[in-house]
């Protein structure tokens, strides 16, 4: 396969002290080789995203992971800011904007709603897949390969054992991706 085996995890959690699911997922990624973690909320508490530094990090990666809790059916505001700032015309899209083309993109998201809530009769009225297109569209517009998203539903109530299994599964996916690149 083509491209570097490096992974960039762009993590956006506005309240890391209150995070349970995201914290367990992140802990499972510790020690993964050739993997860089960029914690947006600690790095840019004033939302002053360093676009050049972020683009450099993206340039090193073959797989970009966008990881966050779902907030109002979308990404936390600093990740939206990151999209606006970093993914500029002429770099990420438009004429000459091919920096991300061919890289893989994995959306790793936790949701408060469980699978029942994300069904026609549930609280969110629609299957979760109906909420993916805005994020998927960003990746595809930049020419990235959209991988099957990694979703942990019911993140408030998921038992510790099931959450640990999910974290293990996430790590296994990243390891498998790296193995496929070598
Ligand atoms: C401001 C805000 C908005 C949220 N919006 C949604 C939502 O639209 N859909 C949903 O399923 N959960 C929503 N949640 C729940 C979070 O997704 C959930 O708390 C998080 O995924 C749990 O992960 P954590 O333990 O790492 O914080 C929201 C939470 C907050 C604080």
XYZ file of C-alpha atoms and ligand atoms in Angstrom:
213
model
C 0.000 0.000 0.000
C 1.026 3.604 -0.521
C 1.558 6.400 1.952
C 3.123 6.734 5.383
C 2.091 4.425 8.235
C 1.786 7.362 10.605
C -1.435 8.195 12.392
C -2.557 11.622 13.533
C -5.271 11.720 16.184
C -6.964 15.111 16.340
C -8.889 15.032 19.607
C -11.433 17.661 20.598
C -13.117 17.366 23.998
C -14.201 20.662 25.580
C -14.528 19.149 29.060
C -11.730 16.594 29.351
C -12.070 16.508 33.140
C -15.644 15.267 32.729
C -14.834 12.778 29.985
C -15.200 9.085 30.682
C -15.686 7.415 27.291
C -13.194 9.567 25.416
C -10.618 9.181 28.146
C -10.817 5.379 28.022
C -10.566 5.380 24.218
C -7.534 7.660 24.307
C -5.813 5.600 26.984
C -6.085 2.552 24.740
C -4.065 4.334 22.068
C -1.100 5.032 24.339
C 2.128 3.581 23.037
C 0.893 3.012 19.489
C 3.937 3.467 17.262
C 4.115 6.363 14.816
C 1.011 7.914 16.312
C 0.709 11.589 17.173
C -2.025 12.934 19.411
C -3.054 16.562 19.185
C -5.403 17.658 21.947
C -7.103 20.714 20.507
C -8.670 22.143 23.670
C -5.446 22.094 25.709
C -3.349 23.262 22.762
C -5.669 26.084 21.710
C -7.671 27.243 24.753
C -8.212 30.607 23.018
C -9.293 28.958 19.742
C -6.205 30.434 18.108
C -5.435 27.427 15.931
C -1.916 27.312 14.497
C -2.817 26.317 10.944
C 0.773 25.828 9.804
C 1.610 23.513 12.696
C -1.588 21.539 12.122
C -0.862 21.220 8.414
C 2.650 19.991 9.160
C 1.208 17.324 11.437
C -1.323 16.348 8.781
C 1.447 16.117 6.216
C 3.195 13.447 8.285
C 0.104 11.262 8.565
C -1.334 8.574 6.347
C -4.387 8.209 8.574
C -6.136 11.141 10.206
C -8.487 10.395 13.114
C -11.043 13.000 14.104
C -12.036 12.055 17.629
C -14.606 13.822 19.786
C -17.871 13.558 21.685
C -20.884 14.356 19.518
C -22.170 17.812 20.444
C -25.464 19.000 18.995
C -25.252 16.411 16.239
C -21.880 17.667 15.172
C -18.341 18.444 16.171
C -17.337 20.556 19.201
C -16.788 24.172 18.216
C -12.991 24.066 18.355
C -12.911 21.219 15.866
C -15.198 23.245 13.588
C -12.741 26.117 13.978
C -9.893 23.714 13.172
C -11.695 22.684 9.967
C -12.206 26.320 8.965
C -8.645 27.359 9.742
C -6.544 24.406 8.704
C -8.406 23.081 5.668
C -7.801 26.103 3.486
C -8.530 26.526 -0.202
C -5.455 25.865 -2.281
C -4.112 23.526 0.409
C -6.905 21.110 1.248
C -9.266 21.734 -1.674
C -9.627 23.854 -4.777
C -6.914 24.478 -7.292
C -3.639 23.041 -6.030
C -5.360 21.916 -2.835
C -4.255 18.318 -2.773
C -2.395 18.075 0.549
C -4.878 15.614 2.041
C -5.804 13.741 -1.112
C -5.422 10.010 -0.712
C -5.034 10.071 3.074
C -7.416 7.919 5.092
C -9.855 9.516 7.526
C -11.427 7.827 10.527
C -14.201 9.520 12.470
C -14.069 8.272 16.063
C -17.060 9.665 17.896
C -18.869 9.024 21.161
C -22.565 9.787 21.547
C -24.830 10.108 24.548
C -27.662 8.535 22.571
C -27.791 4.765 22.330
C -28.829 2.757 19.277
C -32.503 2.895 20.308
C -32.329 6.688 20.534
C -30.807 6.711 17.040
C -33.738 4.969 15.366
C -36.929 6.275 13.731
C -38.935 5.741 16.932
C -36.170 7.021 19.193
C -35.331 10.384 20.703
C -33.160 11.426 17.772
C -35.690 10.162 15.178
C -33.075 8.975 12.718
C -30.368 6.348 12.467
C -26.970 7.668 13.435
C -25.703 7.269 9.869
C -27.999 10.165 8.889
C -25.848 12.512 10.966
C -22.515 11.519 9.454
C -22.676 13.345 6.073
C -21.416 16.765 7.264
C -18.199 15.290 8.651
C -17.905 12.742 5.874
C -18.392 15.531 3.362
C -15.447 17.479 4.760
C -13.138 14.499 4.398
C -14.340 13.654 0.916
C -14.217 17.258 -0.261
C -10.526 17.201 0.650
C -10.032 14.005 -1.329
C -9.619 11.784 1.718
C -10.731 8.179 1.893
C -13.631 7.960 4.334
C -13.289 4.842 6.452
C -16.142 3.164 8.292
C -16.672 5.435 11.322
C -15.884 4.187 14.804
C -18.829 5.043 17.029
C -19.428 4.414 20.724
C -23.118 4.913 21.436
C -24.694 5.350 24.837
C -21.441 6.725 26.164
C -22.994 7.848 29.470
C -24.301 4.441 30.400
C -22.018 1.991 28.663
C -20.661 -0.434 31.286
C -16.936 -0.334 31.992
C -16.354 -3.761 30.455
C -18.120 -2.865 27.209
C -16.281 0.446 27.028
C -12.962 -1.323 27.523
C -13.888 -3.673 24.672
C -14.634 -0.700 22.441
C -11.318 0.888 23.334
C -9.565 -2.356 22.511
C -11.415 -2.485 19.179
C -10.315 1.039 18.319
C -6.698 0.229 19.025
C -7.019 -2.969 16.979
C -8.373 -0.983 14.037
C -5.448 1.397 14.104
C -2.968 -1.448 14.439
C -4.587 -3.238 11.511
C -4.418 -0.073 9.450
C -0.714 0.285 10.206
C -0.078 -3.370 9.433
C -1.723 -2.885 6.048
C 0.583 0.005 5.274
C 3.781 -1.911 5.898
C -23.213 20.388 24.660
C -23.474 18.918 24.463
C -24.171 18.506 23.346
C -24.403 17.142 23.131
N -25.075 16.765 22.011
C -25.322 15.436 21.786
C -26.008 15.018 20.617
O -26.375 15.819 19.753
N -26.244 13.684 20.453
C -25.823 12.755 21.375
O -26.053 11.554 21.165
N -25.142 13.127 22.493
C -24.886 14.445 22.723
N -24.180 14.837 23.828
C -23.639 13.801 24.737
C -22.147 13.553 24.460
O -21.946 13.107 23.136
C -21.614 12.549 25.472
O -21.690 13.151 26.737
C -20.181 12.157 25.180
O -20.073 11.477 23.945
C -19.656 11.235 26.264
O -18.253 11.079 26.089
P -17.236 11.511 27.244
O -17.470 10.581 28.422
O -15.887 11.339 26.664
O -17.545 12.933 27.593
C -23.945 16.188 24.076
C -23.256 16.622 25.216
C -23.022 17.978 25.407
C -22.281 18.415 26.650
